[in-house]
Coordinates of C-alpha atoms and ligand atoms in Angstrom, one line a residue:
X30 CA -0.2 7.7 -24.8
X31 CA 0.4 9.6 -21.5
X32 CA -0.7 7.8 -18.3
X33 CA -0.8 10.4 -15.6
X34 CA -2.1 10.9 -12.0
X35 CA -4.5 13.5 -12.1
X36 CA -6.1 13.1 -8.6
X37 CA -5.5 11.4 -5.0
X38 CA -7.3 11.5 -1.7
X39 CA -7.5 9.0 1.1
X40 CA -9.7 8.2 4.2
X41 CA -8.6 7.2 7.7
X42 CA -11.4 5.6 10.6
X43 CA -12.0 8.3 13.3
X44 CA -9.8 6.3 16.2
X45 CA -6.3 6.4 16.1
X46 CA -4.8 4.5 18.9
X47 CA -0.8 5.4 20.0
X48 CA 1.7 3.0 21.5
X49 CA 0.4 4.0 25.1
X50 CA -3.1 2.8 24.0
X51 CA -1.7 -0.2 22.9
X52 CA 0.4 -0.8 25.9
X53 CA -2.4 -1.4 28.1
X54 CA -3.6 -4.4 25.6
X55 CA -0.5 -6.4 24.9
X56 CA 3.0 -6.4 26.9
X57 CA 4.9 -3.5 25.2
X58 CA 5.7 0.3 25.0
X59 CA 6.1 3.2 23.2
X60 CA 9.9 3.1 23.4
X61 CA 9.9 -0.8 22.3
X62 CA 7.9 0.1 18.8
X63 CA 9.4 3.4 18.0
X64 CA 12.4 1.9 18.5
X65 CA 12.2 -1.1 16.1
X66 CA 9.6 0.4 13.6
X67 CA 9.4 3.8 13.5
X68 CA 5.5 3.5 14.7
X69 CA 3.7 5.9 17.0
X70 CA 0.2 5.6 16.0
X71 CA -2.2 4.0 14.2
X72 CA -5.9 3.9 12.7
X73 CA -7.9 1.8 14.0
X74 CA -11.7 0.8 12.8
X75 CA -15.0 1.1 15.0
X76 CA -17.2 0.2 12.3
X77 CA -15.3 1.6 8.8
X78 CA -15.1 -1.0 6.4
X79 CA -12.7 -1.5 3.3
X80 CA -15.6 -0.4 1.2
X81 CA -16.6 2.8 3.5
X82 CA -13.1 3.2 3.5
X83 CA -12.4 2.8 -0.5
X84 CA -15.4 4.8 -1.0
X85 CA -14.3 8.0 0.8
X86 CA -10.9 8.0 -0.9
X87 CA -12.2 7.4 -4.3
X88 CA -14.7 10.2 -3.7
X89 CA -11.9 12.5 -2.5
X90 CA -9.6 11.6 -5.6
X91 CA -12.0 11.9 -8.2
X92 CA -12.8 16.1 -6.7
X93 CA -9.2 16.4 -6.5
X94 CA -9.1 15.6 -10.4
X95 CA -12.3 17.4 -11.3
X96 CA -13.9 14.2 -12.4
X97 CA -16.8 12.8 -11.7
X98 CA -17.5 9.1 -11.0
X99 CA -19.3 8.6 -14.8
X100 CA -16.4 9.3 -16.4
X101 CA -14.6 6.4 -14.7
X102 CA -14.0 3.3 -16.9
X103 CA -12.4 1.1 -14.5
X104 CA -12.2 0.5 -10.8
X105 CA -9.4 -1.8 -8.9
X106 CA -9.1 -1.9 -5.5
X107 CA -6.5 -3.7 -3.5
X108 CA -6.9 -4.8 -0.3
X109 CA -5.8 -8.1 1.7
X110 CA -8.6 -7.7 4.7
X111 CA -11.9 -7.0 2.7
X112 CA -14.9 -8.2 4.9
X113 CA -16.6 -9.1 2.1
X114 CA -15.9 -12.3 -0.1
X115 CA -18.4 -11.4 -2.3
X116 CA -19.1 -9.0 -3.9
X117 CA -15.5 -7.3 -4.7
X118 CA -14.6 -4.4 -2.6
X119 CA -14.5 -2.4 -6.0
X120 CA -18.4 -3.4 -6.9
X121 CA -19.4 -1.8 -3.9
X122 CA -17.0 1.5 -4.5
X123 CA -19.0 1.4 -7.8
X124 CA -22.5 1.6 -6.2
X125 CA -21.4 3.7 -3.7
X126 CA -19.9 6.5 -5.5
X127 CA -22.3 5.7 -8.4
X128 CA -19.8 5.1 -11.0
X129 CA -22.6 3.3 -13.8
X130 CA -20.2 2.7 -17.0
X131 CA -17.1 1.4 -14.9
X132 CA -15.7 -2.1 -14.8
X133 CA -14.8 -2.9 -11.3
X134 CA -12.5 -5.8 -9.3
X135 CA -10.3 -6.5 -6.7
X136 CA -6.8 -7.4 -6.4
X137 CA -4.8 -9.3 -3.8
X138 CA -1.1 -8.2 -3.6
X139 CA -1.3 -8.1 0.3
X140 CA 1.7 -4.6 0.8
X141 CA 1.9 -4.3 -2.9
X142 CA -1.6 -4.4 -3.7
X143 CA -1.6 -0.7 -4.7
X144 CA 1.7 -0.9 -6.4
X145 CA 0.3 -4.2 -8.9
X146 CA -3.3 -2.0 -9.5
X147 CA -1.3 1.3 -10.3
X148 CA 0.4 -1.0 -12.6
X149 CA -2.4 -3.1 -13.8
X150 CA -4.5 0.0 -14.9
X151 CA -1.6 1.8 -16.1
X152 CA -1.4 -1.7 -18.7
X153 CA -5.3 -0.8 -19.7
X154 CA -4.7 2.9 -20.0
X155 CA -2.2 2.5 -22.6
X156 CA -3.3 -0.1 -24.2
X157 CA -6.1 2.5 -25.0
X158 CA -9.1 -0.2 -23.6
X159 CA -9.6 2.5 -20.9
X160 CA -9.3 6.2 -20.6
X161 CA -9.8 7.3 -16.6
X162 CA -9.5 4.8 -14.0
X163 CA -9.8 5.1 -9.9
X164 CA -7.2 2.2 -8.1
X165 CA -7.5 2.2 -4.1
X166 CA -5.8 0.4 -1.6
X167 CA -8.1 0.0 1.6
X168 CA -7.2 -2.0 4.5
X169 CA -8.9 -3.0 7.9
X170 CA -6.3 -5.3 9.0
X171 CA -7.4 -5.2 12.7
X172 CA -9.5 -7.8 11.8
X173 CA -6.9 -10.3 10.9
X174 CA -4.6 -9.3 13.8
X175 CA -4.2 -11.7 16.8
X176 CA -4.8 -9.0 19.6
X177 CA -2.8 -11.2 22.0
X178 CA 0.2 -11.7 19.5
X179 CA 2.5 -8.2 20.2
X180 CA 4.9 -9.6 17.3
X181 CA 2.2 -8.0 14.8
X182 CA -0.8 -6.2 16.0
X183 CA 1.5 -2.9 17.4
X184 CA 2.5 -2.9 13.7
X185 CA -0.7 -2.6 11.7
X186 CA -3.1 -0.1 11.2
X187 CA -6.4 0.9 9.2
X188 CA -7.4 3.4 6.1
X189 CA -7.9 4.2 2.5
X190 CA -6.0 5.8 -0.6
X191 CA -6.8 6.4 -4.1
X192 CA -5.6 7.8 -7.3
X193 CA -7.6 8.4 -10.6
X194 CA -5.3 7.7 -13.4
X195 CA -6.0 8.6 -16.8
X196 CA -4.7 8.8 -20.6
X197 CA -3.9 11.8 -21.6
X198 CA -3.1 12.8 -25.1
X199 CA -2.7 16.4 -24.8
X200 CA 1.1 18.1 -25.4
X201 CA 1.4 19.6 -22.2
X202 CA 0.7 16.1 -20.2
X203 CA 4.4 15.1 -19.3
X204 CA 5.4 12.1 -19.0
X205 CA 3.1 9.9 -16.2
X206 CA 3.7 6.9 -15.4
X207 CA 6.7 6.1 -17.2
X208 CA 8.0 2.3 -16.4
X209 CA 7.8 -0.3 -14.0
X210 CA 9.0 -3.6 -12.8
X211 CA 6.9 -6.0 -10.5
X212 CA 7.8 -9.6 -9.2
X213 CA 6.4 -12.4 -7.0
X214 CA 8.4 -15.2 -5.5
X215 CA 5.7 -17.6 -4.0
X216 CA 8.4 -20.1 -2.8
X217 CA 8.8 -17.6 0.2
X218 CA 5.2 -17.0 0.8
X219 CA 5.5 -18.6 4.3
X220 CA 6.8 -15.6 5.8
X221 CA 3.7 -13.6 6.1
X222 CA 0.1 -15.6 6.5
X223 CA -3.2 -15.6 7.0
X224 CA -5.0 -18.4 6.6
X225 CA -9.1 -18.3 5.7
X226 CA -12.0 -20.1 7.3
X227 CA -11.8 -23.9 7.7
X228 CA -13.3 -26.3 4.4
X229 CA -16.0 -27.8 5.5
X230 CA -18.7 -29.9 3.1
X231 CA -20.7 -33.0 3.4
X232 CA -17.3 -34.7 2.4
X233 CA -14.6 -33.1 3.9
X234 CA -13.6 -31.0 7.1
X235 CA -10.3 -29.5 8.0
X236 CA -9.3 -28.7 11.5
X237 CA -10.0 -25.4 12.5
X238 CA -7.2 -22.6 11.5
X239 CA -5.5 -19.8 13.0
X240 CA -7.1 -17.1 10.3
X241 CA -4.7 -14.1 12.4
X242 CA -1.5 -12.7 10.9
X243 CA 1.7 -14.9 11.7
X244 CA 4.7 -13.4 10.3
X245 CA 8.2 -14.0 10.5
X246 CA 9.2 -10.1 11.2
X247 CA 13.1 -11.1 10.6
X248 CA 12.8 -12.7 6.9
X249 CA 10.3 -9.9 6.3
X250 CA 13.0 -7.3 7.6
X251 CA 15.9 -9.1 5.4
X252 CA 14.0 -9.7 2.1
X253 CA 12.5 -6.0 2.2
X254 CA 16.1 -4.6 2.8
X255 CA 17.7 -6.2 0.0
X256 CA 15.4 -6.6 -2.5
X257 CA 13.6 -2.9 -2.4
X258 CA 16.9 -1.3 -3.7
X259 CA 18.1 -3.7 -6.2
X260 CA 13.9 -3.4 -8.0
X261 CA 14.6 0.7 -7.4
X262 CA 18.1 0.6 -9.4
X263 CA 16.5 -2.0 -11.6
X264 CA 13.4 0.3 -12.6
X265 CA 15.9 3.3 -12.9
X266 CA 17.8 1.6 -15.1
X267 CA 14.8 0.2 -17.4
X268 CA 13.5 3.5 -17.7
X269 CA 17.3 5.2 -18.1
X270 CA 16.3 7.7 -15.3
X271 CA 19.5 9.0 -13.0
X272 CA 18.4 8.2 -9.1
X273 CA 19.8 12.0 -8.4
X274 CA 17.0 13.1 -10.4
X275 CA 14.1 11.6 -8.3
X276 CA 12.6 14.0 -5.9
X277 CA 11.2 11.3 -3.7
X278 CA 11.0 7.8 -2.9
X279 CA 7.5 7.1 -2.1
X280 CA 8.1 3.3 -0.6
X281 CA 5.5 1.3 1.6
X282 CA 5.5 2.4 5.1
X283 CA 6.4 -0.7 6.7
X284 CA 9.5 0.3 9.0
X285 CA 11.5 3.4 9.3
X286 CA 14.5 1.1 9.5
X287 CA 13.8 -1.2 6.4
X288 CA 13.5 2.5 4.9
X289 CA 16.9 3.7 6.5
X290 CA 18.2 0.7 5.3
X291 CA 17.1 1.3 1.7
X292 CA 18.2 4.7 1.5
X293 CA 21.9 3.9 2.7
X294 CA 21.8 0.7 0.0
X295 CA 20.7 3.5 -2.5
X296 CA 23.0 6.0 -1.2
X297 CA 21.0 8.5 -1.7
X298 CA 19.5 10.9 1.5
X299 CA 17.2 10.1 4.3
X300 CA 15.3 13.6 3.2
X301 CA 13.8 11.9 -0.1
X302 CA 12.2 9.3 2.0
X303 CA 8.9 10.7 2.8
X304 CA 7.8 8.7 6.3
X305 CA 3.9 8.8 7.6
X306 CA 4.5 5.6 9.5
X307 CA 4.5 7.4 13.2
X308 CA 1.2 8.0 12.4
X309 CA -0.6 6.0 10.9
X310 CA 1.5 2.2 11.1
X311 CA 1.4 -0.2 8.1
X312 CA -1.6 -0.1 5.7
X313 CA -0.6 -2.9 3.7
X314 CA -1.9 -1.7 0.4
X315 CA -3.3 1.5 1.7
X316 CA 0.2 2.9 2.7
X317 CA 1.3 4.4 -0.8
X318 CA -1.5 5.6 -1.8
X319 CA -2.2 7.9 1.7
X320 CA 1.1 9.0 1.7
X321 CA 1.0 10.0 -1.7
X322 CA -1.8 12.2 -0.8
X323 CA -0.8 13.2 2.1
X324 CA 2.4 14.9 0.0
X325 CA -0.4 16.3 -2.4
X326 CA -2.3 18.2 0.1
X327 CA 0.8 19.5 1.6
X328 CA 1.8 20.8 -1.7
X329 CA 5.3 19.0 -1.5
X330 CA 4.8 17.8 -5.0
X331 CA 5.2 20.1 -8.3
X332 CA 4.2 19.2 -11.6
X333 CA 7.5 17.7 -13.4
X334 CA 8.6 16.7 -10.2
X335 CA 10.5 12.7 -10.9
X336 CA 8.7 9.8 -8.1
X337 CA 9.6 6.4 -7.8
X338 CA 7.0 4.6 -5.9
X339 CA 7.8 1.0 -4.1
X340 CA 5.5 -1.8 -2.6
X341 CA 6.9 -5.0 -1.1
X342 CA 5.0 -7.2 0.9
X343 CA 3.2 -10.5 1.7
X344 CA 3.3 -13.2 -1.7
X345 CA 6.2 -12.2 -1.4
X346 CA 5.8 -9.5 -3.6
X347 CA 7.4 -6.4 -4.6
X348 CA 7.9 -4.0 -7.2
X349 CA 8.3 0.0 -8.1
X350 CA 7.6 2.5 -11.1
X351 CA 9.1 5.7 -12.0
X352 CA 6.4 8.4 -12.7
X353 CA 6.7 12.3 -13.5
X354 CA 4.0 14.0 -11.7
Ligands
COA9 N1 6.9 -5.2 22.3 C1 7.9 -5.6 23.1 N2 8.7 -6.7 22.8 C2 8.4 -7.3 21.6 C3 7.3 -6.9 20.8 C4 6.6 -5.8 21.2 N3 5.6 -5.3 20.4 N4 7.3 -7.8 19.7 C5 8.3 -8.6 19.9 N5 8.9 -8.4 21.1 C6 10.1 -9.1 21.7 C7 10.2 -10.5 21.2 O1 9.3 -11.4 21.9 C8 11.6 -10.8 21.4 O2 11.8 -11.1 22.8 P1 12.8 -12.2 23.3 O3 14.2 -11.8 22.8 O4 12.7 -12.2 24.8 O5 12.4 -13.5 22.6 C9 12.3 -9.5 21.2 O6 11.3 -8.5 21.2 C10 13.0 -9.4 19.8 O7 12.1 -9.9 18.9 P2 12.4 -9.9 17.4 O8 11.3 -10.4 16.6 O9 13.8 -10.5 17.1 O10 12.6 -8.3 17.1 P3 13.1 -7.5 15.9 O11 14.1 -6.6 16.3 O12 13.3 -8.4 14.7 O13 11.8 -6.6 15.6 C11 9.9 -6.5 14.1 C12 10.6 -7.2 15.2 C13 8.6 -7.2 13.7 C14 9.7 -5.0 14.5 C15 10.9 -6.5 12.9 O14 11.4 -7.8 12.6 C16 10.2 -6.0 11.6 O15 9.8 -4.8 11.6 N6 10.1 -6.8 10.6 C17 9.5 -6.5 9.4 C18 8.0 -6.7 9.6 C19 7.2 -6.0 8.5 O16 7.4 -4.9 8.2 N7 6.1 -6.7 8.1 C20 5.2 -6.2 7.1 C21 5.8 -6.2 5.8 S1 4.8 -5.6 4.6

């Protein structure tokens, strides 16, 4: 069975906010994060939720694919900063977009959130359990950034991608999705945090908790530049696909330096690293799934084309799939 992208869109909240913006919040400057990141603007939310959010990429992908939200079997959306504990994110995409016959749920993979679901539905869609699925990432991390902590909150930003993904048994689909590799290594989870609210019942109550971001930005840097390539080579390998065939590396938008860093461990150019980062920061989960759109819409990606796609992130967790589009 062919697993194939048929369909991606994404939705960003009306404010972006540039370095200078942010200047006047927290000590910094422009100079200081383009410099280190690669960051020149970001998202941020006045009200956009990661449902709104989910909802308006879903919507987007499933036009994009000429599908319409009966069809859809299954619904995952990844996200690390929903503002709901209950119900999922996905439940509410469901009811929004009016999607009656799917089966819908979150995941948590904090950066690779998108990366897991891609791979999660991809395990459904072959299987043959499913036949179209949506998968969004959809992030409002501005509400888990300490606003007085310049270590984290110039880094972040807000939005929304999505893919439909569906089985395709026709003899003109391709190849798809066409292998992947994903790990976790929870022994290192203390690099990147956020804690939720404080236990408290008739028997028991914690302290109260710091429920911001607190990251260690150096391990995060280290683990990101040497793990990413050896998962790329590894996936390449798995699937016995030469790297000089890959017309882009699709990786989470992170840094443009932990990028630069991958492509020189890859040796392979700068120029198949597609960057949105200057302007729209890190999405966590969202980040793959709005660049991947974004290179839809500008028509930079032919059918046939090879893509390796790469998440790494909180967890830790990382991981990357080869896919023909
Ligand atoms: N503006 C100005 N100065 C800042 C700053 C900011 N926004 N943030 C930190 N600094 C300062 C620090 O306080 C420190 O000052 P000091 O030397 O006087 O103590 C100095 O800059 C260097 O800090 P350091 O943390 O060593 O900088 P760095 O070169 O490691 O860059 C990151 C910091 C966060 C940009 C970098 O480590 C990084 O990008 N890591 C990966 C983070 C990431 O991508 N996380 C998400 C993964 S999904």
């Amino acid at each position: 069975m062919i697993v194939r992208i048929t369909g991606t869109g994404s939705m960003l909240p009306a404010k972006q906010v540039t370095n200078l913006e942010i200047s006047q919040i927290v000590d910094t400057s422009d100079e200081w994060i383009r410099e280190r990141t690669g960051i020149g603007a970001r998202y941020l939310s006045t009200g956009e939720t990661v449902a709104s959010l989910a909802t308006g990429a879903c919507e987007k992908a499933l036009e994009m694919a000429g599908r319409t939200a009966e069809e859809v079997d299954l619904i995952l959306v990844a996200s690390c900063s929903s503002e709901m504990l209950l119900p999922c994110s996905a439940c509410q995409v469901q009811a929004n977009i009016g999607a009656r016959r799917a089966v819908a749920f979150d995941l948590n993979a904090a950066c690779s959130g998108f990366m897991f679901a891609l791979n999660t539905a991809y395990a459904y869609l072959q299987a043959g359990i499913y036949k179209t699925a949506l998968i969004a990432g959809s992030e409002v991390l501005s509400k888990i950034m300490d606003w007085e902590d310049r270590g984290t909150c110039v880094l972040f930003g807000d939005g929304a991608g999505a893919v439909v993904l569906e089985a395709d048994a026709s003899t003109n689909a391709g190849r798809g999705l066409i292998g992947f590799v994903q790990y976790s290594d929870g022994s290192k989870g203390e690099a990147l945090v956020c804690e939720s609210r404080a236990l408290h019942n008739p028997y028991y109550s914690e302290e109260s908790k710091n429920t911001y971001v607190q990251m260690d930005g150096r391990e995060i840097f280290k683990f990101a530049a040497r793990q990413v390539p050896v998962t790329i080579e590894e996936v390449l390998q798995k699937t016995a696909i030469p790297k000089e065939e890959i017309s882009y590396f699709v990786l989470h938008q992170a840094n443009a330096r932990i990028i630069e860093a991958i492509a020189k461990r890859l040796d392979m150019g700068l120029e198949k690293f597609p960057l949105n980062l200057d302007q729209v920061g890190n999405m966590s989960s969202a980040s793959l799934p709005v660049l991947l759109d974004k290179l839809q819409r500008e028509g930079r990606l032919d059918r046939g084309m090879k893509l390796v796609l790469s998440g790494f992130g909180a967890g830790l967790t990382y991981g990357a799939c080869v896919l023909e589009w």
